[in-house]
Amino acid sequence: MCLRFACLAVALLGPIGHAAAQDESAAQAGFGERFRVSGFGTAGFSAYSSEVADYVGTQQPDGPGRTGETSGSLDSNLGVQLDAQILPQLSATLQVLSEYLPEGNWDPRVSVGSLRWEASDQLALRVGRFQSSTFLATDYRYVRFANAWPRPPREVYGVQPTTRLDGADLSWQMPLRDGRLMIRAGGGEVTSGAVASTAGASDEIVYRGGFLRAQWEAGSWLASASLAHNRVTFAPSGVVGQALQLLAKLDPAAGEAAIVDDKPNTALALGLAYDSETWFVQAEWARAWNDSILIDRSGAYLQAGHRFGRALPYLMLAERWTHGQKIRSGIPAAEALLRVLYRNQHSDQRSATLGVNVELFDRAMLKGAIEWVRPASGGTGLQGNIGPGYSRESPKSERLFTLNLDFVF
């Protein structure tokens, strides 16, 4: 289902074809053939069992749970896209998306705005704003209709919380073993909101760097591997910002090591999917390394389902784990503060999801799921907006109920 719907989503929402598919009449085509408007969206409903924490998206300030038992903000979005074939080898894409933002509003933003030049059947250059090339759902992350889950698993897709890239990339493709291999390399800048789990505040985090991605498709199989290296800048406000200032006074060397100011960040992600007429299996693993107070983290998930006509019931298991304290201090007060800063990033958790996706018709799908979330002892997991009654030592298992309607038009 993932691969099949991804192909449909790309056909509906991607750039208009390759240069090899353009004939001489393309340059003389009418307005309706050279410009196309399409869109996608999700009407979502979710309910979370916790009264002292919210279930939040990777960059959302709140969600169902402590803020309110139910919510429509977790998955709901609406996107409209314009594709234009300017010349036989030059196309443009503009996509505007409305979703629940780190700032707590729904203001529409440009999620894609790029030019694509196809130098040949194998080589293409893209410049502007486009989706970052880290995970399997790279090109259709926000087109939830194209994915076999209600939302990307946060255990993995939050390891490297970058979505849109402002920059350029070069892609090259070739036949390989009855399939197609695509290699993409590029770089640029990503600016996103980083949500403080205990305060619900949004601070800006900036990644600048480059990436290399390889993707192979053959029949029912899809495999990908990506490597990104960035320089990260992050100036947290509130209690975290004050703690970093105090650390610099207590131990200048530790403070310099901890500050997130143009510090290295490396991320590696591997993915594999199999989608036949009957079975669907997909798995991803990701790891991020940081040379600052930002903690190293990893995540993985495995999703498997069996298709019965238009219905796909599935089970998904996911886990996030962190890798401990890297910066140390010989000054007791500074060391104690460092331990607190690392402990507050302890986002280890496990989850299990039972869900079913039902195709209502070709361009609409109903998704229902129940997710059991188990934060590890000593942390908050991936929950947000933590209340005073939350127990880090003995966090409770919680349940998330989701019912979404995904559609494309």
mmCIF file of C-alpha atoms in Angstrom:
data_model
loop_
_atom_site.group_PDB
_atom_site.id
_atom_site.type_symbol
_atom_site.label_atom_id
_atom_site.label_comp_id
_atom_site.label_asym_id
_atom_site.label_seq_id
_atom_site.Cartn_x
_atom_site.Cartn_y
_atom_site.Cartn_z
ATOM 1 C CA MET A 1 0.000 0.000 0.000
ATOM 2 C CA CYS A 2 2.816 2.403 0.869
ATOM 3 C CA LEU A 3 4.551 2.028 -2.488
ATOM 4 C CA ARG A 4 1.330 1.936 -4.479
ATOM 5 C CA PHE A 5 -0.101 5.058 -2.866
ATOM 6 C CA ALA A 6 3.282 6.773 -2.991
ATOM 7 C CA CYS A 7 3.283 6.319 -6.750
ATOM 8 C CA LEU A 8 -0.220 7.768 -6.950
ATOM 9 C CA ALA A 9 0.707 10.695 -4.719
ATOM 10 C CA VAL A 10 3.797 11.470 -6.748
ATOM 11 C CA ALA A 11 1.737 11.281 -9.914
ATOM 12 C CA LEU A 12 -0.791 13.670 -8.433
ATOM 13 C CA LEU A 13 1.563 16.006 -6.607
ATOM 14 C CA GLY A 14 5.028 15.658 -8.134
ATOM 15 C CA PRO A 15 6.648 17.618 -10.958
ATOM 16 C CA ILE A 16 5.090 17.036 -14.345
ATOM 17 C CA GLY A 17 7.083 14.202 -15.868
ATOM 18 C CA HIS A 18 10.614 13.767 -17.135
ATOM 19 C CA ALA A 19 12.217 15.378 -20.137
ATOM 20 C CA ALA A 20 12.191 12.056 -21.954
ATOM 21 C CA ALA A 21 8.395 12.032 -21.775
ATOM 22 C CA GLN A 22 8.082 15.468 -23.328
ATOM 23 C CA ASP A 23 7.604 15.792 -27.048
ATOM 24 C CA GLU A 24 7.855 18.799 -29.324
ATOM 25 C CA SER A 25 4.233 19.738 -28.713
ATOM 26 C CA ALA A 26 4.935 20.388 -25.004
ATOM 27 C CA ALA A 27 6.350 23.805 -25.721
ATOM 28 C CA GLN A 28 3.145 24.671 -27.590
ATOM 29 C CA ALA A 29 0.710 23.082 -25.109
ATOM 30 C CA GLY A 30 -2.207 25.033 -23.770
ATOM 31 C CA PHE A 31 -2.544 26.481 -20.300
ATOM 32 C CA GLY A 32 -4.401 23.470 -18.924
ATOM 33 C CA GLU A 33 -1.675 21.073 -20.071
ATOM 34 C CA ARG A 34 1.262 23.112 -18.787
ATOM 35 C CA PHE A 35 -0.185 24.073 -15.405
ATOM 36 C CA ARG A 36 -1.820 21.739 -12.929
ATOM 37 C CA VAL A 37 -3.320 22.329 -9.491
ATOM 38 C CA SER A 38 -3.680 19.456 -7.041
ATOM 39 C CA GLY A 39 -3.884 19.018 -3.306
ATOM 40 C CA PHE A 40 -3.998 16.762 -0.290
ATOM 41 C CA GLY A 41 -5.226 16.839 3.277
ATOM 42 C CA THR A 42 -6.102 15.021 6.457
ATOM 43 C CA ALA A 43 -9.070 15.524 8.760
ATOM 44 C CA GLY A 44 -7.794 14.037 11.987
ATOM 45 C CA PHE A 45 -9.191 13.179 15.396
ATOM 46 C CA SER A 46 -7.129 11.846 18.305
ATOM 47 C CA ALA A 47 -7.616 11.113 22.006
ATOM 48 C CA TYR A 48 -4.852 10.453 24.573
ATOM 49 C CA SER A 49 -5.250 8.812 27.965
ATOM 50 C CA SER A 50 -2.753 10.929 29.972
ATOM 51 C CA GLU A 51 -3.831 13.808 32.211
ATOM 52 C CA VAL A 52 -0.266 15.021 32.923
ATOM 53 C CA ALA A 53 1.315 14.968 29.433
ATOM 54 C CA ASP A 54 0.388 15.560 25.795
ATOM 55 C CA TYR A 55 0.958 13.337 22.797
ATOM 56 C CA VAL A 56 2.637 15.789 20.434
ATOM 57 C CA GLY A 57 4.016 15.783 16.920
ATOM 58 C CA THR A 58 7.766 16.252 16.494
ATOM 59 C CA GLN A 59 7.489 20.054 16.336
ATOM 60 C CA GLN A 60 4.142 20.739 17.984
ATOM 61 C CA PRO A 61 3.707 22.628 21.273
ATOM 62 C CA ASP A 62 0.719 20.623 22.520
ATOM 63 C CA GLY A 63 -1.716 17.877 21.600
ATOM 64 C CA PRO A 64 -4.302 15.523 23.061
ATOM 65 C CA GLY A 65 -3.833 14.620 26.722
ATOM 66 C CA ARG A 66 -3.092 17.207 29.393
ATOM 67 C CA THR A 67 -4.159 20.135 27.178
ATOM 68 C CA GLY A 68 -7.418 18.381 26.289
ATOM 69 C CA GLU A 69 -8.411 14.734 26.109
ATOM 70 C CA THR A 70 -9.172 15.006 22.384
ATOM 71 C CA SER A 71 -7.652 17.058 19.588
ATOM 72 C CA GLY A 72 -7.879 17.638 15.862
ATOM 73 C CA SER A 73 -4.465 19.278 15.576
ATOM 74 C CA LEU A 74 -2.156 16.270 15.771
ATOM 75 C CA ASP A 75 -2.522 15.075 12.162
ATOM 76 C CA SER A 76 -4.837 17.511 10.380
ATOM 77 C CA ASN A 77 -3.395 19.456 7.473
ATOM 78 C CA LEU A 78 -4.288 20.854 4.070
ATOM 79 C CA GLY A 79 -1.948 21.391 1.148
ATOM 80 C CA VAL A 80 -2.369 22.846 -2.333
ATOM 81 C CA GLN A 81 0.221 22.464 -5.069
ATOM 82 C CA LEU A 82 0.808 24.103 -8.444
ATOM 83 C CA ASP A 83 3.010 22.325 -11.006
ATOM 84 C CA ALA A 84 4.144 24.174 -14.110
ATOM 85 C CA GLN A 85 5.988 22.847 -17.149
ATOM 86 C CA ILE A 86 7.832 26.018 -18.176
ATOM 87 C CA LEU A 87 9.956 24.390 -20.858
ATOM 88 C CA PRO A 88 10.342 20.763 -21.965
ATOM 89 C CA GLN A 89 13.283 20.378 -19.564
ATOM 90 C CA LEU A 90 12.317 22.948 -16.916
ATOM 91 C CA SER A 91 9.483 22.598 -14.405
ATOM 92 C CA ALA A 92 8.429 24.435 -11.264
ATOM 93 C CA THR A 93 6.552 23.360 -8.153
ATOM 94 C CA LEU A 94 4.860 25.521 -5.535
ATOM 95 C CA GLN A 95 3.193 23.909 -2.530
ATOM 96 C CA VAL A 96 1.461 25.743 0.314
ATOM 97 C CA LEU A 97 0.676 23.796 3.489
ATOM 98 C CA SER A 98 -1.402 24.579 6.553
ATOM 99 C CA GLU A 99 -0.672 22.480 9.648
ATOM 100 C CA TYR A 100 -0.330 22.948 13.405
ATOM 101 C CA LEU A 101 2.975 24.795 13.836
ATOM 102 C CA PRO A 102 5.486 25.065 16.715
ATOM 103 C CA GLU A 103 4.204 28.613 17.280
ATOM 104 C CA GLY A 104 0.752 27.197 18.041
ATOM 105 C CA ASN A 105 -1.036 28.483 14.924
ATOM 106 C CA TRP A 106 -2.167 27.205 11.516
ATOM 107 C CA ASP A 107 -0.679 29.921 9.304
ATOM 108 C CA PRO A 108 -0.148 28.601 5.739
ATOM 109 C CA ARG A 109 3.501 28.335 4.717
ATOM 110 C CA VAL A 110 5.386 27.484 1.556
ATOM 111 C CA SER A 111 6.478 23.878 2.072
ATOM 112 C CA VAL A 112 7.813 23.417 -1.479
ATOM 113 C CA GLY A 113 8.958 26.065 -3.926
ATOM 114 C CA SER A 114 11.473 24.745 -6.431
ATOM 115 C CA LEU A 115 12.710 24.703 -9.994
ATOM 116 C CA ARG A 116 13.781 21.420 -11.603
ATOM 117 C CA TRP A 117 15.971 21.175 -14.687
ATOM 118 C CA GLU A 118 16.330 17.786 -16.329
ATOM 119 C CA ALA A 119 19.609 17.795 -18.201
ATOM 120 C CA SER A 120 18.991 14.239 -19.446
ATOM 121 C CA ASP A 121 16.983 11.126 -18.685
ATOM 122 C CA GLN A 122 19.455 10.366 -15.895
ATOM 123 C CA LEU A 123 20.513 13.750 -14.505
ATOM 124 C CA ALA A 124 18.412 16.490 -12.879
ATOM 125 C CA LEU A 125 19.105 19.623 -10.844
ATOM 126 C CA ARG A 126 16.673 21.072 -8.318
ATOM 127 C CA VAL A 127 16.939 24.434 -6.522
ATOM 128 C CA GLY A 128 14.691 26.173 -3.997
ATOM 129 C CA ARG A 129 12.703 24.659 -1.124
ATOM 130 C CA PHE A 130 11.885 20.956 -1.058
ATOM 131 C CA GLN A 131 11.519 18.083 1.407
ATOM 132 C CA SER A 132 14.730 16.984 3.108
ATOM 133 C CA SER A 133 16.063 13.623 1.897
ATOM 134 C CA THR A 134 16.471 11.610 5.090
ATOM 135 C CA PHE A 135 13.752 8.966 5.373
ATOM 136 C CA LEU A 136 11.649 6.651 3.206
ATOM 137 C CA ALA A 137 8.740 9.112 3.174
ATOM 138 C CA THR A 138 10.991 11.869 1.852
ATOM 139 C CA ASP A 139 8.931 13.283 -0.996
ATOM 140 C CA TYR A 140 5.451 12.647 0.422
ATOM 141 C CA ARG A 141 5.875 13.010 4.187
ATOM 142 C CA TYR A 142 2.917 15.380 4.527
ATOM 143 C CA VAL A 143 0.734 13.530 2.010
ATOM 144 C CA ARG A 144 -0.562 11.139 4.652
ATOM 145 C CA PHE A 145 -2.717 9.397 2.053
ATOM 146 C CA ALA A 146 0.520 8.029 0.544
ATOM 147 C CA ASN A 147 1.678 6.360 3.754
ATOM 148 C CA ALA A 148 0.465 3.270 5.594
ATOM 149 C CA TRP A 149 0.481 5.016 8.991
ATOM 150 C CA PRO A 150 -1.537 7.925 10.434
ATOM 151 C CA ARG A 151 1.720 9.878 10.943
ATOM 152 C CA PRO A 152 5.459 9.162 10.612
ATOM 153 C CA PRO A 153 6.702 7.240 13.676
ATOM 154 C CA ARG A 154 8.195 9.888 15.960
ATOM 155 C CA GLU A 155 10.656 7.367 17.367
ATOM 156 C CA VAL A 156 12.492 7.520 14.021
ATOM 157 C CA TYR A 157 11.355 10.665 12.200
ATOM 158 C CA GLY A 158 12.097 12.778 15.271
ATOM 159 C CA VAL A 159 15.703 11.560 15.488
ATOM 160 C CA GLN A 160 16.616 14.198 12.903
ATOM 161 C CA PRO A 161 13.768 16.752 13.113
ATOM 162 C CA THR A 162 14.349 18.338 9.712
ATOM 163 C CA THR A 163 11.621 18.500 7.098
ATOM 164 C CA ARG A 164 12.065 21.280 4.538
ATOM 165 C CA LEU A 165 15.403 22.187 2.983
ATOM 166 C CA ASP A 166 16.265 25.510 1.338
ATOM 167 C CA GLY A 167 19.088 24.767 -1.080
ATOM 168 C CA ALA A 168 19.878 22.611 -4.100
ATOM 169 C CA ASP A 169 20.377 18.970 -4.992
ATOM 170 C CA LEU A 170 21.553 16.939 -7.963
ATOM 171 C CA SER A 171 19.992 13.551 -8.733
ATOM 172 C CA TRP A 172 21.290 10.807 -10.998
ATOM 173 C CA GLN A 173 19.536 7.541 -11.834
ATOM 174 C CA MET A 174 20.385 4.343 -13.655
ATOM 175 C CA PRO A 175 18.976 0.810 -14.128
ATOM 176 C CA LEU A 176 20.250 -1.740 -11.598
ATOM 177 C CA ARG A 177 19.244 -5.388 -11.121
ATOM 178 C CA ASP A 178 15.800 -5.134 -12.742
ATOM 179 C CA GLY A 179 15.171 -1.903 -10.857
ATOM 180 C CA ARG A 180 16.222 1.724 -10.669
ATOM 181 C CA LEU A 181 18.953 3.257 -8.543
ATOM 182 C CA MET A 182 18.785 6.972 -7.750
ATOM 183 C CA ILE A 183 21.590 8.866 -6.056
ATOM 184 C CA ARG A 184 20.877 12.359 -4.765
ATOM 185 C CA ALA A 185 23.364 14.814 -3.282
ATOM 186 C CA GLY A 186 22.849 18.383 -2.149
ATOM 187 C CA GLY A 187 22.771 20.803 0.711
ATOM 188 C CA GLY A 188 21.348 23.968 2.153
ATOM 189 C CA GLU A 189 19.674 25.260 5.300
ATOM 190 C CA VAL A 190 16.823 23.931 7.397
ATOM 191 C CA THR A 191 15.052 26.069 9.981
ATOM 192 C CA SER A 192 12.532 24.455 12.278
ATOM 193 C CA GLY A 193 10.925 24.797 15.674
ATOM 194 C CA ALA A 194 12.342 22.770 18.562
ATOM 195 C CA VAL A 195 9.709 22.289 21.238
ATOM 196 C CA ALA A 196 10.736 22.193 24.888
ATOM 197 C CA SER A 197 8.978 19.134 26.342
ATOM 198 C CA THR A 198 8.293 20.628 29.771
ATOM 199 C CA ALA A 199 7.420 24.203 28.853
ATOM 200 C CA GLY A 200 5.628 23.919 25.525
ATOM 201 C CA ALA A 201 7.701 26.821 24.171
ATOM 202 C CA SER A 202 9.090 26.974 20.646
ATOM 203 C CA ASP A 203 12.686 27.917 19.859
ATOM 204 C CA GLU A 204 14.301 28.013 16.455
ATOM 205 C CA ILE A 205 16.909 25.429 15.503
ATOM 206 C CA VAL A 206 18.953 25.833 12.301
ATOM 207 C CA TYR A 207 20.778 23.095 10.374
ATOM 208 C CA ARG A 208 23.234 24.014 7.603
ATOM 209 C CA GLY A 209 25.042 21.337 5.636
ATOM 210 C CA GLY A 210 24.850 18.656 2.975
ATOM 211 C CA PHE A 211 23.477 15.167 2.388
ATOM 212 C CA LEU A 212 23.897 12.084 0.245
ATOM 213 C CA ARG A 213 21.028 9.673 -0.401
ATOM 214 C CA ALA A 214 20.748 6.437 -2.391
ATOM 215 C CA GLN A 215 17.414 4.815 -3.226
ATOM 216 C CA TRP A 216 16.744 1.582 -5.106
ATOM 217 C CA GLU A 217 13.339 0.476 -6.384
ATOM 218 C CA ALA A 218 12.600 -2.885 -7.993
ATOM 219 C CA GLY A 219 9.152 -4.421 -8.256
ATOM 220 C CA SER A 220 7.711 -4.639 -4.750
ATOM 221 C CA TRP A 221 10.965 -3.579 -3.069
ATOM 222 C CA LEU A 222 12.195 -0.162 -1.978
ATOM 223 C CA ALA A 223 15.469 0.456 -0.119
ATOM 224 C CA SER A 224 17.121 3.707 0.910
ATOM 225 C CA ALA A 225 20.189 4.970 2.760
ATOM 226 C CA SER A 226 20.993 8.572 3.610
ATOM 227 C CA LEU A 227 23.820 10.413 5.328
ATOM 228 C CA ALA A 228 23.655 14.075 6.351
ATOM 229 C CA HIS A 229 26.286 16.276 7.956
ATOM 230 C CA ASN A 230 25.276 19.671 9.304
ATOM 231 C CA ARG A 231 26.336 22.553 11.507
ATOM 232 C CA VAL A 232 23.633 23.212 14.097
ATOM 233 C CA THR A 233 22.746 26.451 15.857
ATOM 234 C CA PHE A 234 20.196 26.482 18.664
ATOM 235 C CA ALA A 235 19.701 29.152 21.333
ATOM 236 C CA PRO A 236 17.062 27.821 23.758
ATOM 237 C CA SER A 237 15.074 30.269 25.803
ATOM 238 C CA GLY A 238 13.554 29.890 29.245
ATOM 239 C CA VAL A 239 14.981 27.535 31.874
ATOM 240 C CA VAL A 240 17.241 25.670 29.439
ATOM 241 C CA GLY A 241 18.836 28.866 28.181
ATOM 242 C CA GLN A 242 19.393 30.059 31.745
ATOM 243 C CA ALA A 243 20.954 26.707 32.679
ATOM 244 C CA LEU A 244 23.443 26.948 29.799
ATOM 245 C CA GLN A 245 24.419 30.465 30.880
ATOM 246 C CA LEU A 246 24.966 29.270 34.439
ATOM 247 C CA LEU A 247 27.036 26.320 33.200
ATOM 248 C CA ALA A 248 29.324 28.693 31.288
ATOM 249 C CA LYS A 249 29.929 30.651 34.506
ATOM 250 C CA LEU A 250 30.584 27.532 36.609
ATOM 251 C CA ASP A 251 32.875 25.840 34.054
ATOM 252 C CA PRO A 252 33.752 27.856 30.932
ATOM 253 C CA ALA A 253 35.224 24.819 29.132
ATOM 254 C CA ALA A 254 32.111 22.702 29.699
ATOM 255 C CA GLY A 255 29.933 25.672 28.805
ATOM 256 C CA GLU A 256 31.755 26.111 25.496
ATOM 257 C CA ALA A 257 31.389 22.402 24.711
ATOM 258 C CA ALA A 258 27.692 22.470 25.571
ATOM 259 C CA ILE A 259 26.609 25.547 23.631
ATOM 260 C CA VAL A 260 24.848 24.753 20.339
ATOM 261 C CA ASP A 261 26.466 27.373 18.127
ATOM 262 C CA ASP A 262 27.584 26.083 14.713
ATOM 263 C CA LYS A 263 28.300 22.625 16.165
ATOM 264 C CA PRO A 264 28.584 19.407 14.094
ATOM 265 C CA ASN A 265 25.605 17.109 13.643
ATOM 266 C CA THR A 266 25.622 13.856 11.666
ATOM 267 C CA ALA A 267 22.614 11.681 10.850
ATOM 268 C CA LEU A 268 22.401 8.258 9.229
ATOM 269 C CA ALA A 269 19.149 6.574 8.173
ATOM 270 C CA LEU A 270 18.408 3.194 6.558
ATOM 271 C CA GLY A 271 15.040 2.015 5.255
ATOM 272 C CA LEU A 272 13.540 -1.056 3.567
ATOM 273 C CA ALA A 273 9.984 -1.708 2.360
ATOM 274 C CA TYR A 274 8.184 -4.581 0.640
ATOM 275 C CA ASP A 275 4.707 -4.074 -0.798
ATOM 276 C CA SER A 276 2.957 -6.815 -2.746
ATOM 277 C CA GLU A 277 -0.699 -7.306 -3.528
ATOM 278 C CA THR A 278 -1.021 -9.205 -0.256
ATOM 279 C CA TRP A 279 1.737 -8.275 2.187
ATOM 280 C CA PHE A 280 3.162 -4.989 3.343
ATOM 281 C CA VAL A 281 6.355 -4.760 5.446
ATOM 282 C CA GLN A 282 8.401 -1.654 6.175
ATOM 283 C CA ALA A 283 11.266 -0.845 8.554
ATOM 284 C CA GLU A 284 13.586 2.095 9.237
ATOM 285 C CA TRP A 285 16.494 2.843 11.562
ATOM 286 C CA ALA A 286 18.114 6.217 12.229
ATOM 287 C CA ARG A 287 20.929 7.596 14.400
ATOM 288 C CA ALA A 288 22.002 11.197 15.080
ATOM 289 C CA TRP A 289 25.322 12.310 16.609
ATOM 290 C CA ASN A 290 25.831 15.760 18.164
ATOM 291 C CA ASP A 291 28.921 17.597 19.443
ATOM 292 C CA SER A 292 27.073 19.790 21.956
ATOM 293 C CA ILE A 293 24.574 19.520 24.789
ATOM 294 C CA LEU A 294 22.108 17.975 22.297
ATOM 295 C CA ILE A 295 21.967 14.302 23.163
ATOM 296 C CA ASP A 296 22.785 11.543 20.671
ATOM 297 C CA ARG A 297 19.687 9.517 19.815
ATOM 298 C CA SER A 298 18.537 6.528 17.773
ATOM 299 C CA GLY A 299 15.228 5.071 16.679
ATOM 300 C CA ALA A 300 13.774 2.137 14.795
ATOM 301 C CA TYR A 301 10.409 0.712 13.798
ATOM 302 C CA LEU A 302 8.968 -2.333 12.069
ATOM 303 C CA GLN A 303 5.528 -2.295 10.455
ATOM 304 C CA ALA A 304 3.809 -5.313 8.906
ATOM 305 C CA GLY A 305 0.321 -5.826 7.510
ATOM 306 C CA HIS A 306 -1.791 -8.088 5.324
ATOM 307 C CA ARG A 307 -4.175 -6.709 2.740
ATOM 308 C CA PHE A 308 -7.771 -7.926 2.539
ATOM 309 C CA GLY A 309 -9.344 -6.233 -0.450
ATOM 310 C CA ARG A 310 -9.465 -2.520 0.360
ATOM 311 C CA ALA A 311 -8.465 -3.014 4.007
ATOM 312 C CA LEU A 312 -4.952 -3.208 5.400
ATOM 313 C CA PRO A 313 -4.734 -4.172 9.092
ATOM 314 C CA TYR A 314 -1.217 -3.853 10.491
ATOM 315 C CA LEU A 315 1.002 -3.963 13.556
ATOM 316 C CA MET A 316 3.842 -1.490 14.147
ATOM 317 C CA LEU A 317 6.524 -1.699 16.856
ATOM 318 C CA ALA A 318 8.808 1.289 17.455
ATOM 319 C CA GLU A 319 11.520 2.323 19.885
ATOM 320 C CA ARG A 320 13.568 5.449 20.651
ATOM 321 C CA TRP A 321 16.688 5.413 22.787
ATOM 322 C CA THR A 322 19.305 7.992 23.786
ATOM 323 C CA HIS A 323 23.021 7.522 24.310
ATOM 324 C CA GLY A 324 23.940 9.179 27.574
ATOM 325 C CA GLN A 325 26.118 12.051 28.736
ATOM 326 C CA LYS A 326 29.078 13.114 26.568
ATOM 327 C CA ILE A 327 30.205 16.361 28.239
ATOM 328 C CA ARG A 328 31.748 16.112 31.717
ATOM 329 C CA SER A 329 33.011 18.592 34.288
ATOM 330 C CA GLY A 330 35.361 18.266 37.238
ATOM 331 C CA ILE A 331 33.434 20.967 39.095
ATOM 332 C CA PRO A 332 30.653 19.303 41.133
ATOM 333 C CA ALA A 333 28.046 22.046 40.604
ATOM 334 C CA ALA A 334 28.681 22.107 36.839
ATOM 335 C CA GLU A 335 28.605 18.302 36.624
ATOM 336 C CA ALA A 336 25.278 18.215 38.479
ATOM 337 C CA LEU A 337 23.843 20.782 36.064
ATOM 338 C CA LEU A 338 25.080 18.782 33.064
ATOM 339 C CA ARG A 339 23.372 15.672 34.401
ATOM 340 C CA VAL A 340 20.087 17.555 34.669
ATOM 341 C CA LEU A 341 20.402 18.925 31.117
ATOM 342 C CA TYR A 342 21.025 15.441 29.714
ATOM 343 C CA ARG A 343 18.353 13.808 31.865
ATOM 344 C CA ASN A 344 15.750 16.240 30.523
ATOM 345 C CA GLN A 345 16.532 14.974 26.999
ATOM 346 C CA HIS A 346 16.010 11.347 28.002
ATOM 347 C CA SER A 347 13.316 10.532 25.426
ATOM 348 C CA ASP A 348 13.556 6.740 25.485
ATOM 349 C CA GLN A 349 10.261 4.984 24.853
ATOM 350 C CA ARG A 350 8.625 2.008 23.180
ATOM 351 C CA SER A 351 5.315 1.895 21.382
ATOM 352 C CA ALA A 352 3.051 -0.661 19.743
ATOM 353 C CA THR A 353 0.335 0.284 17.265
ATOM 354 C CA LEU A 354 -2.582 -1.745 15.958
ATOM 355 C CA GLY A 355 -4.244 -0.087 12.998
ATOM 356 C CA VAL A 356 -6.350 -0.584 9.910
ATOM 357 C CA ASN A 357 -6.454 1.484 6.722
ATOM 358 C CA VAL A 358 -9.520 1.279 4.495
ATOM 359 C CA GLU A 359 -9.679 2.680 0.961
ATOM 360 C CA LEU A 360 -13.041 4.402 0.668
ATOM 361 C CA PHE A 361 -12.358 5.146 -2.989
ATOM 362 C CA ASP A 362 -9.359 5.920 -5.155
ATOM 363 C CA ARG A 363 -8.540 9.253 -3.507
ATOM 364 C CA ALA A 364 -9.738 8.870 0.069
ATOM 365 C CA MET A 365 -8.718 6.586 2.903
ATOM 366 C CA LEU A 366 -9.963 6.078 6.449
ATOM 367 C CA LYS A 367 -7.312 5.204 9.052
ATOM 368 C CA GLY A 368 -7.972 4.004 12.564
ATOM 369 C CA ALA A 369 -5.299 3.069 15.107
ATOM 370 C CA ILE A 370 -4.657 2.419 18.789
ATOM 371 C CA GLU A 371 -1.112 3.095 20.008
ATOM 372 C CA TRP A 372 0.286 1.998 23.353
ATOM 373 C CA VAL A 373 3.097 4.292 24.519
ATOM 374 C CA ARG A 374 5.570 3.256 27.218
ATOM 375 C CA PRO A 375 8.158 5.909 28.258
ATOM 376 C CA ALA A 376 11.305 4.475 29.838
ATOM 377 C CA SER A 377 11.971 5.056 33.512
ATOM 378 C CA GLY A 378 13.796 8.321 34.173
ATOM 379 C CA GLY A 379 12.279 10.375 31.366
ATOM 380 C CA THR A 380 9.181 11.630 29.597
ATOM 381 C CA GLY A 381 9.545 9.684 26.380
ATOM 382 C CA LEU A 382 8.402 11.722 23.392
ATOM 383 C CA GLN A 383 5.511 13.330 25.225
ATOM 384 C CA GLY A 384 5.231 17.087 25.578
ATOM 385 C CA ASN A 385 3.694 19.754 27.831
ATOM 386 C CA ILE A 386 4.592 17.771 30.941
ATOM 387 C CA GLY A 387 2.563 18.599 34.058
ATOM 388 C CA PRO A 388 3.658 18.723 37.712
ATOM 389 C CA GLY A 389 2.037 15.369 38.487
ATOM 390 C CA TYR A 390 4.193 13.430 36.032
ATOM 391 C CA SER A 391 6.434 10.723 37.538
ATOM 392 C CA ARG A 392 9.773 10.368 35.756
ATOM 393 C CA GLU A 393 10.762 7.437 37.945
ATOM 394 C CA SER A 394 7.633 5.402 37.166
ATOM 395 C CA PRO A 395 5.984 6.762 34.015
ATOM 396 C CA LYS A 396 2.683 5.172 33.080
ATOM 397 C CA SER A 397 1.846 3.433 29.841
ATOM 398 C CA GLU A 398 -0.617 5.517 27.846
ATOM 399 C CA ARG A 399 -2.960 4.956 24.915
ATOM 400 C CA LEU A 400 -3.585 7.072 21.827
ATOM 401 C CA PHE A 401 -6.685 6.584 19.697
ATOM 402 C CA THR A 402 -6.587 7.958 16.135
ATOM 403 C CA LEU A 403 -9.238 8.248 13.449
ATOM 404 C CA ASN A 404 -8.144 10.114 10.301
ATOM 405 C CA LEU A 405 -9.599 10.740 6.855
ATOM 406 C CA ASP A 406 -6.797 11.214 4.286
ATOM 407 C CA PHE A 407 -7.552 12.484 0.799
ATOM 408 C CA VAL A 408 -5.976 13.855 -2.369
ATOM 409 C CA PHE A 409 -7.614 15.966 -5.056
#
